[in-house]
CSV table of N, CA, C and O in Angstrom, one decimal:
chain,number,residue,atom,x,y,z
A,1,MET,N,4.2,5.5,1.7
A,1,MET,CA,4.2,4.1,1.6
A,1,MET,C,3.8,3.7,0.2
A,1,MET,O,2.9,4.3,-0.4
A,2,SER,N,4.5,2.7,-0.4
A,2,SER,CA,4.1,2.3,-1.7
A,2,SER,C,2.9,1.4,-1.7
A,2,SER,O,2.5,0.9,-0.6
A,3,GLY,N,2.2,1.3,-2.8
A,3,GLY,CA,1.1,0.4,-3.0
A,3,GLY,C,1.4,-1.0,-2.6
A,3,GLY,O,0.6,-1.7,-2.0
A,4,ARG,N,2.6,-1.4,-3.0
A,4,ARG,CA,3.0,-2.8,-2.8
A,4,ARG,C,3.2,-3.0,-1.2
A,4,ARG,O,2.8,-4.0,-0.7
A,5,ALA,N,3.8,-2.0,-0.6
A,5,ALA,CA,4.0,-2.1,0.9
A,5,ALA,C,2.7,-2.1,1.6
A,5,ALA,O,2.5,-2.9,2.5
A,6,LEU,N,1.8,-1.3,1.1
A,6,LEU,CA,0.5,-1.2,1.7
A,6,LEU,C,-0.3,-2.5,1.6
A,6,LEU,O,-0.8,-3.1,2.5
A,7,ALA,N,-0.2,-3.1,0.4
A,7,ALA,CA,-0.9,-4.4,0.2
A,7,ALA,C,-0.3,-5.5,1.1
A,7,ALA,O,-1.0,-6.3,1.7
A,8,HIS,N,1.0,-5.4,1.2
A,8,HIS,CA,1.7,-6.4,2.0
A,8,HIS,C,1.3,-6.3,3.5
A,8,HIS,O,1.0,-7.3,4.2
A,9,ARG,N,1.1,-5.0,4.0
A,9,ARG,CA,0.7,-4.8,5.4
A,9,ARG,C,-0.7,-5.3,5.6
A,9,ARG,O,-1.0,-5.7,6.7
A,10,ILE,N,-1.6,-5.2,4.6
A,10,ILE,CA,-2.9,-5.6,4.7
A,10,ILE,C,-3.1,-7.1,4.5
A,10,ILE,O,-4.1,-7.7,5.0
A,11,GLY,N,-2.2,-7.6,3.7
A,11,GLY,CA,-2.4,-9.1,3.3
A,11,GLY,C,-3.2,-9.3,2.1
A,11,GLY,O,-3.8,-10.3,1.9
A,12,ILE,N,-3.1,-8.3,1.1
A,12,ILE,CA,-3.8,-8.5,-0.2
A,12,ILE,C,-2.8,-8.3,-1.3
A,12,ILE,O,-1.6,-8.0,-1.0
A,13,ARG,N,-3.2,-8.6,-2.5
A,13,ARG,CA,-2.3,-8.5,-3.6
A,13,ARG,C,-2.1,-7.0,-4.0
A,13,ARG,O,-3.0,-6.3,-3.9
A,14,PRO,N,-0.9,-6.7,-4.4
A,14,PRO,CA,-0.6,-5.3,-4.8
A,14,PRO,C,-1.6,-4.8,-6.0
A,14,PRO,O,-1.9,-3.7,-6.0
A,15,GLN,N,-2.0,-5.8,-6.8
A,15,GLN,CA,-2.9,-5.4,-7.9
A,15,GLN,C,-4.2,-4.8,-7.4
A,15,GLN,O,-4.8,-4.0,-8.0
A,16,SER,N,-4.6,-5.3,-6.2
A,16,SER,CA,-5.9,-4.7,-5.6
A,16,SER,C,-5.7,-3.3,-5.2
A,16,SER,O,-6.6,-2.5,-5.5
A,17,ILE,N,-4.6,-2.9,-4.7
A,17,ILE,CA,-4.3,-1.5,-4.4
A,17,ILE,C,-4.2,-0.7,-5.7
A,17,ILE,O,-4.8,0.4,-5.8
A,18,HIS,N,-3.5,-1.2,-6.7
A,18,HIS,CA,-3.4,-0.5,-8.0
A,18,HIS,C,-4.7,-0.3,-8.6
A,18,HIS,O,-5.0,0.8,-9.2
A,19,TYR,N,-5.6,-1.3,-8.5
A,19,TYR,CA,-7.0,-1.2,-9.0
A,19,TYR,C,-7.7,0.0,-8.4
A,19,TYR,O,-8.3,0.8,-9.0
A,20,LEU,N,-7.6,0.1,-7.0
A,20,LEU,CA,-8.3,1.1,-6.3
A,20,LEU,C,-7.8,2.5,-6.6
A,20,LEU,O,-8.5,3.5,-6.6
A,21,LEU,N,-6.5,2.6,-6.9
A,21,LEU,CA,-5.8,3.9,-7.2
A,21,LEU,C,-6.0,4.3,-8.7
A,21,LEU,O,-5.7,5.5,-9.0
A,22,ASP,N,-6.4,3.4,-9.6
A,22,ASP,CA,-6.4,3.7,-11.0
A,22,ASP,C,-7.7,4.6,-11.3
A,22,ASP,O,-8.8,4.1,-11.1
A,23,PRO,N,-7.5,5.9,-11.7
A,23,PRO,CA,-8.6,6.7,-11.9
A,23,PRO,C,-9.5,6.2,-13.0
A,23,PRO,O,-10.7,6.5,-13.0
A,24,ALA,N,-9.0,5.5,-14.0
A,24,ALA,CA,-9.8,4.9,-15.1
A,24,ALA,C,-10.8,3.9,-14.6
A,24,ALA,O,-11.8,3.7,-15.2
A,25,ARG,N,-10.5,3.3,-13.5
A,25,ARG,CA,-11.4,2.2,-12.9
A,25,ARG,C,-12.6,2.8,-12.1
A,25,ARG,O,-13.6,2.2,-11.9
A,26,ASN,N,-12.4,4.1,-11.7
A,26,ASN,CA,-13.5,4.7,-10.9
A,26,ASN,C,-14.0,3.9,-9.7
A,26,ASN,O,-15.2,3.7,-9.5
A,27,ALA,N,-13.0,3.2,-9.1
A,27,ALA,CA,-13.4,2.3,-7.9
A,27,ALA,C,-14.1,3.1,-6.9
A,27,ALA,O,-13.7,4.2,-6.5
A,28,GLN,N,-15.1,2.5,-6.3
A,28,GLN,CA,-16.0,3.2,-5.3
A,28,GLN,C,-15.7,2.7,-3.9
A,28,GLN,O,-16.4,2.9,-3.0
A,29,GLY,N,-14.6,2.0,-3.7
A,29,GLY,CA,-14.2,1.5,-2.4
A,29,GLY,C,-13.9,0.0,-2.5
A,29,GLY,O,-13.9,-0.6,-3.6
A,30,SER,N,-13.8,-0.6,-1.3
A,30,SER,CA,-13.3,-2.0,-1.3
A,30,SER,C,-13.7,-2.5,0.1
A,30,SER,O,-13.9,-1.8,1.1
A,31,ARG,N,-13.8,-3.8,0.2
A,31,ARG,CA,-14.1,-4.4,1.5
A,31,ARG,C,-12.8,-4.3,2.4
A,31,ARG,O,-12.9,-4.5,3.6
A,32,HIS,N,-11.7,-3.8,1.8
A,32,HIS,CA,-10.5,-3.6,2.5
A,32,HIS,C,-10.3,-2.1,3.0
A,32,HIS,O,-9.3,-1.8,3.5
A,33,THR,N,-11.3,-1.3,2.7
A,33,THR,CA,-11.2,0.1,3.0
A,33,THR,C,-10.8,0.4,4.4
A,33,THR,O,-9.9,1.2,4.7
A,34,SER,N,-11.5,-0.3,5.4
A,34,SER,CA,-11.2,0.0,6.8
A,34,SER,C,-9.8,-0.4,7.2
A,34,SER,O,-9.1,0.3,7.9
A,35,ALA,N,-9.3,-1.5,6.6
A,35,ALA,CA,-7.9,-2.0,6.9
A,35,ALA,C,-6.9,-1.0,6.3
A,35,ALA,O,-5.9,-0.7,6.9
A,36,ILE,N,-7.2,-0.5,5.1
A,36,ILE,CA,-6.3,0.4,4.4
A,36,ILE,C,-6.2,1.7,5.2
A,36,ILE,O,-5.2,2.2,5.5
A,37,ALA,N,-7.4,2.2,5.7
A,37,ALA,CA,-7.5,3.4,6.5
A,37,ALA,C,-6.7,3.2,7.8
A,37,ALA,O,-5.9,4.1,8.2
A,38,ARG,N,-6.8,2.1,8.4
A,38,ARG,CA,-6.1,1.8,9.7
A,38,ARG,C,-4.6,1.9,9.5
A,38,ARG,O,-3.9,2.5,10.2
A,39,VAL,N,-4.1,1.2,8.4
A,39,VAL,CA,-2.7,1.2,8.1
A,39,VAL,C,-2.2,2.6,7.8
A,39,VAL,O,-1.1,3.0,8.2
A,40,LEU,N,-3.0,3.3,7.1
A,40,LEU,CA,-2.5,4.7,6.7
A,40,LEU,C,-2.8,5.7,7.8
A,40,LEU,O,-2.3,6.8,7.7
A,41,GLY,N,-3.5,5.3,8.8
A,41,GLY,CA,-3.8,6.2,9.9
A,41,GLY,C,-4.8,7.3,9.6
A,41,GLY,O,-4.7,8.4,10.1
A,42,VAL,N,-5.7,7.0,8.7
A,42,VAL,CA,-6.7,8.0,8.3
A,42,VAL,C,-8.1,7.5,8.6
A,42,VAL,O,-8.3,6.3,8.9
A,43,SER,N,-9.1,8.4,8.6
A,43,SER,CA,-10.4,8.0,8.8
A,43,SER,C,-11.0,7.1,7.7
A,43,SER,O,-10.8,7.5,6.5
A,44,GLY,N,-11.6,6.1,8.0
A,44,GLY,CA,-12.2,5.2,7.0
A,44,GLY,C,-13.3,5.9,6.2
A,44,GLY,O,-13.4,5.7,4.9
A,45,ASP,N,-14.1,6.7,6.8
A,45,ASP,CA,-15.1,7.5,6.1
A,45,ASP,C,-14.5,8.5,5.1
A,45,ASP,O,-14.9,8.6,4.0
A,46,TRP,N,-13.4,9.2,5.5
A,46,TRP,CA,-12.7,10.1,4.6
A,46,TRP,C,-12.1,9.3,3.4
A,46,TRP,O,-12.2,9.7,2.3
A,47,LEU,N,-11.5,8.2,3.7
A,47,LEU,CA,-10.9,7.4,2.6
A,47,LEU,C,-11.9,6.9,1.6
A,47,LEU,O,-11.7,6.9,0.4
A,48,ALA,N,-13.1,6.5,2.1
A,48,ALA,CA,-14.1,6.0,1.3
A,48,ALA,C,-14.8,7.1,0.5
A,48,ALA,O,-15.2,6.9,-0.7
A,49,SER,N,-15.0,8.2,1.1
A,49,SER,CA,-15.8,9.3,0.4
A,49,SER,C,-15.1,10.5,0.0
A,49,SER,O,-15.6,11.3,-0.8
A,50,GLY,N,-14.0,10.8,0.7
A,50,GLY,CA,-13.2,12.0,0.5
A,50,GLY,C,-13.9,13.2,1.2
A,50,GLY,O,-13.4,14.3,1.1
A,51,LYS,N,-14.9,12.9,2.0
A,51,LYS,CA,-15.5,14.0,2.7
A,51,LYS,C,-15.1,14.0,4.2
A,51,LYS,O,-14.8,12.9,4.7
A,52,GLY,N,-15.1,15.2,4.8
A,52,GLY,CA,-14.6,15.3,6.2
A,52,GLY,C,-13.2,15.4,6.3
A,52,GLY,O,-12.5,15.9,5.3
A,53,ARG,N,-12.6,15.1,7.4
A,53,ARG,CA,-11.2,15.2,7.7
A,53,ARG,C,-10.5,13.9,7.6
A,53,ARG,O,-11.1,12.9,8.1
A,54,PRO,N,-9.3,13.8,7.0
A,54,PRO,CA,-8.6,12.6,7.0
A,54,PRO,C,-8.1,12.1,8.4
A,54,PRO,O,-8.1,10.9,8.6
A,55,TYR,N,-7.9,13.0,9.3
A,55,TYR,CA,-7.4,12.6,10.6
A,55,TYR,C,-8.4,12.9,11.6
A,55,TYR,O,-9.0,14.0,11.6
A,56,GLU,N,-8.6,12.0,12.5
A,56,GLU,CA,-9.6,12.2,13.6
A,56,GLU,C,-9.2,13.2,14.6
A,56,GLU,O,-10.0,14.0,15.0
A,57,LYS,N,-7.9,13.1,15.0
A,57,LYS,CA,-7.5,14.0,16.1
A,57,LYS,C,-6.2,14.7,15.7
A,57,LYS,O,-5.1,14.2,15.9
A,58,GLY,N,-6.4,15.8,15.0
A,58,GLY,CA,-5.2,16.6,14.6
A,58,GLY,C,-4.4,15.9,13.5
A,58,GLY,O,-4.8,14.9,12.9
A,59,GLU,N,-3.2,16.4,13.3
A,59,GLU,CA,-2.3,15.7,12.3
A,59,GLU,C,-1.7,14.4,12.8
A,59,GLU,O,-1.3,14.3,14.0
A,60,ARG,N,-1.7,13.5,12.0
A,60,ARG,CA,-1.1,12.2,12.4
A,60,ARG,C,0.4,12.3,12.4
A,60,ARG,O,1.0,12.8,11.5
A,61,GLN,N,1.0,11.8,13.4
A,61,GLN,CA,2.4,11.7,13.5
A,61,GLN,C,2.9,10.3,13.0
A,61,GLN,O,2.3,9.3,13.3
A,62,ALA,N,3.9,10.3,12.2
A,62,ALA,CA,4.4,9.1,11.6
A,62,ALA,C,4.9,8.1,12.8
A,62,ALA,O,5.6,8.6,13.7
A,63,ASP,N,4.5,6.9,12.7
A,63,ASP,CA,4.9,5.9,13.7
A,63,ASP,C,6.2,5.4,13.2
A,63,ASP,O,6.3,4.8,12.1
A,64,PRO,N,7.3,5.5,13.9
A,64,PRO,CA,8.6,5.1,13.5
A,64,PRO,C,8.6,3.6,13.1
A,64,PRO,O,9.3,3.2,12.2
A,65,GLN,N,7.9,2.8,13.9
A,65,GLN,CA,7.9,1.4,13.6
A,65,GLN,C,7.2,1.1,12.3
A,65,GLN,O,7.7,0.2,11.5
A,66,GLU,N,6.2,1.8,11.9
A,66,GLU,CA,5.5,1.7,10.6
A,66,GLU,C,6.4,2.1,9.5
A,66,GLU,O,6.5,1.5,8.4
A,67,VAL,N,7.2,3.2,9.7
A,67,VAL,CA,8.1,3.7,8.7
A,67,VAL,C,9.2,2.7,8.4
A,67,VAL,O,9.5,2.4,7.3
A,68,VAL,N,9.7,2.1,9.5
A,68,VAL,CA,10.8,1.1,9.3
A,68,VAL,C,10.2,-0.1,8.6
A,68,VAL,O,10.8,-0.7,7.7
A,69,ALA,N,9.0,-0.6,9.0
A,69,ALA,CA,8.4,-1.8,8.4
A,69,ALA,C,8.2,-1.5,6.9
A,69,ALA,O,8.4,-2.4,6.1
A,70,SER,N,7.7,-0.3,6.6
A,70,SER,CA,7.5,0.0,5.2
A,70,SER,C,8.8,0.0,4.4
A,70,SER,O,8.8,-0.5,3.3
A,71,CYS,N,9.8,0.6,5.0
A,71,CYS,CA,11.1,0.7,4.3
A,71,CYS,C,11.6,-0.7,4.1
A,71,CYS,O,12.2,-1.0,3.0
A,72,LEU,N,11.5,-1.6,5.1
A,72,LEU,CA,12.0,-2.9,4.9
A,72,LEU,C,11.3,-3.7,3.9
A,72,LEU,O,11.9,-4.4,3.1
A,73,ALA,N,9.9,-3.6,3.9
A,73,ALA,CA,9.1,-4.2,2.9
A,73,ALA,C,9.5,-3.8,1.5
A,73,ALA,O,9.6,-4.6,0.5
A,74,SER,N,9.7,-2.5,1.3
A,74,SER,CA,10.1,-1.9,0.0
A,74,SER,C,11.5,-2.4,-0.4
A,74,SER,O,11.7,-2.8,-1.6
A,75,ALA,N,12.4,-2.5,0.5
A,75,ALA,CA,13.7,-3.0,0.2
A,75,ALA,C,13.7,-4.4,-0.2
A,75,ALA,O,14.4,-4.8,-1.1
A,76,LYS,N,13.0,-5.2,0.6
A,76,LYS,CA,12.9,-6.7,0.2
A,76,LYS,C,12.3,-6.8,-1.2
A,76,LYS,O,12.7,-7.7,-1.9
A,77,GLN,N,11.3,-6.0,-1.5
A,77,GLN,CA,10.7,-6.2,-2.8
A,77,GLN,C,11.6,-5.7,-3.9
A,77,GLN,O,11.7,-6.3,-5.0
A,78,LEU,N,12.4,-4.7,-3.6
A,78,LEU,CA,13.4,-4.2,-4.6
A,78,LEU,C,14.5,-5.3,-4.8
A,78,LEU,O,14.8,-5.6,-6.0
A,79,VAL,N,14.9,-5.9,-3.8
A,79,VAL,CA,15.9,-7.0,-3.9
A,79,VAL,C,15.3,-8.2,-4.8
A,79,VAL,O,15.9,-8.7,-5.7
A,80,ALA,N,14.1,-8.5,-4.5
A,80,ALA,CA,13.4,-9.6,-5.2
A,80,ALA,C,13.3,-9.2,-6.7
A,80,ALA,O,13.5,-10.1,-7.6
A,81,ASP,N,12.9,-8.0,-7.0
A,81,ASP,CA,12.8,-7.5,-8.3
A,81,ASP,C,14.1,-7.5,-9.1
A,81,ASP,O,14.2,-7.9,-10.2
A,82,LEU,N,15.1,-7.1,-8.4
A,82,LEU,CA,16.5,-7.1,-9.0
A,82,LEU,C,17.0,-8.5,-9.2
A,82,LEU,O,17.6,-8.8,-10.3
A,83,GLU,N,16.7,-9.4,-8.3
A,83,GLU,CA,17.1,-10.8,-8.5
A,83,GLU,C,16.4,-11.4,-9.7
A,83,GLU,O,17.0,-12.1,-10.5
A,84,ARG,N,15.1,-11.1,-9.9
A,84,ARG,CA,14.3,-11.6,-11.0
A,84,ARG,C,14.9,-11.0,-12.3
A,84,ARG,O,15.0,-11.7,-13.3
A,85,LEU,N,15.2,-9.7,-12.3
A,85,LEU,CA,15.8,-9.1,-13.5
A,85,LEU,C,17.1,-9.7,-13.9
A,85,LEU,O,17.4,-10.0,-15.0
A,86,ILE,N,18.0,-10.0,-12.9
A,86,ILE,CA,19.2,-10.7,-13.1
A,86,ILE,C,19.0,-12.0,-13.8
A,86,ILE,O,19.7,-12.4,-14.8
A,87,ARG,N,18.1,-12.8,-13.2
A,87,ARG,CA,17.8,-14.1,-13.8
A,87,ARG,C,17.3,-14.0,-15.3
A,87,ARG,O,17.7,-14.8,-16.1
A,88,LEU,N,16.5,-13.0,-15.5
A,88,LEU,CA,16.0,-12.8,-16.9
A,88,LEU,C,17.1,-12.4,-17.8
A,88,LEU,O,17.2,-12.9,-18.9
A,89,LEU,N,18.0,-11.5,-17.4
A,89,LEU,CA,19.2,-11.1,-18.2
A,89,LEU,C,20.1,-12.2,-18.4
A,89,LEU,O,20.8,-12.3,-19.5
A,90,GLU,N,20.2,-13.2,-17.5
A,90,GLU,CA,21.1,-14.3,-17.6
A,90,GLU,C,20.5,-15.4,-18.4
A,90,GLU,O,21.1,-16.5,-18.7
A,91,GLY,N,19.2,-15.2,-18.8
A,91,GLY,CA,18.5,-16.3,-19.5
A,91,GLY,C,18.0,-17.4,-18.7
A,91,GLY,O,17.7,-18.5,-19.2
A,92,LYS,N,17.9,-17.2,-17.4
A,92,LYS,CA,17.4,-18.3,-16.5
A,92,LYS,C,16.0,-18.0,-16.0
A,92,LYS,O,15.5,-18.7,-15.2
A,93,GLY,N,15.4,-17.0,-16.5
A,93,GLY,CA,14.1,-16.6,-16.1
A,93,GLY,C,13.0,-17.3,-16.7
A,93,GLY,O,11.9,-17.5,-16.4
């Protein structure tokens, strides 16, 4: 899942996800950690600390509905980005 798709699923700005993932920021967590963990299907404690196991009960199986939702969100974002690029190239941006 892309950072943008994850942000969309949680209802936050993609920049917030990028901030958390940037090693130079050394982010220590977020008030959104539990929501991020829920969407990713991992333990919130593991996500926050890196300790323990990421999955509570064995390996997580991909939820087909989540996969489709993620793909659709990514495709919509790609279309929007391409449309913005076309407007910029045409001088209408």
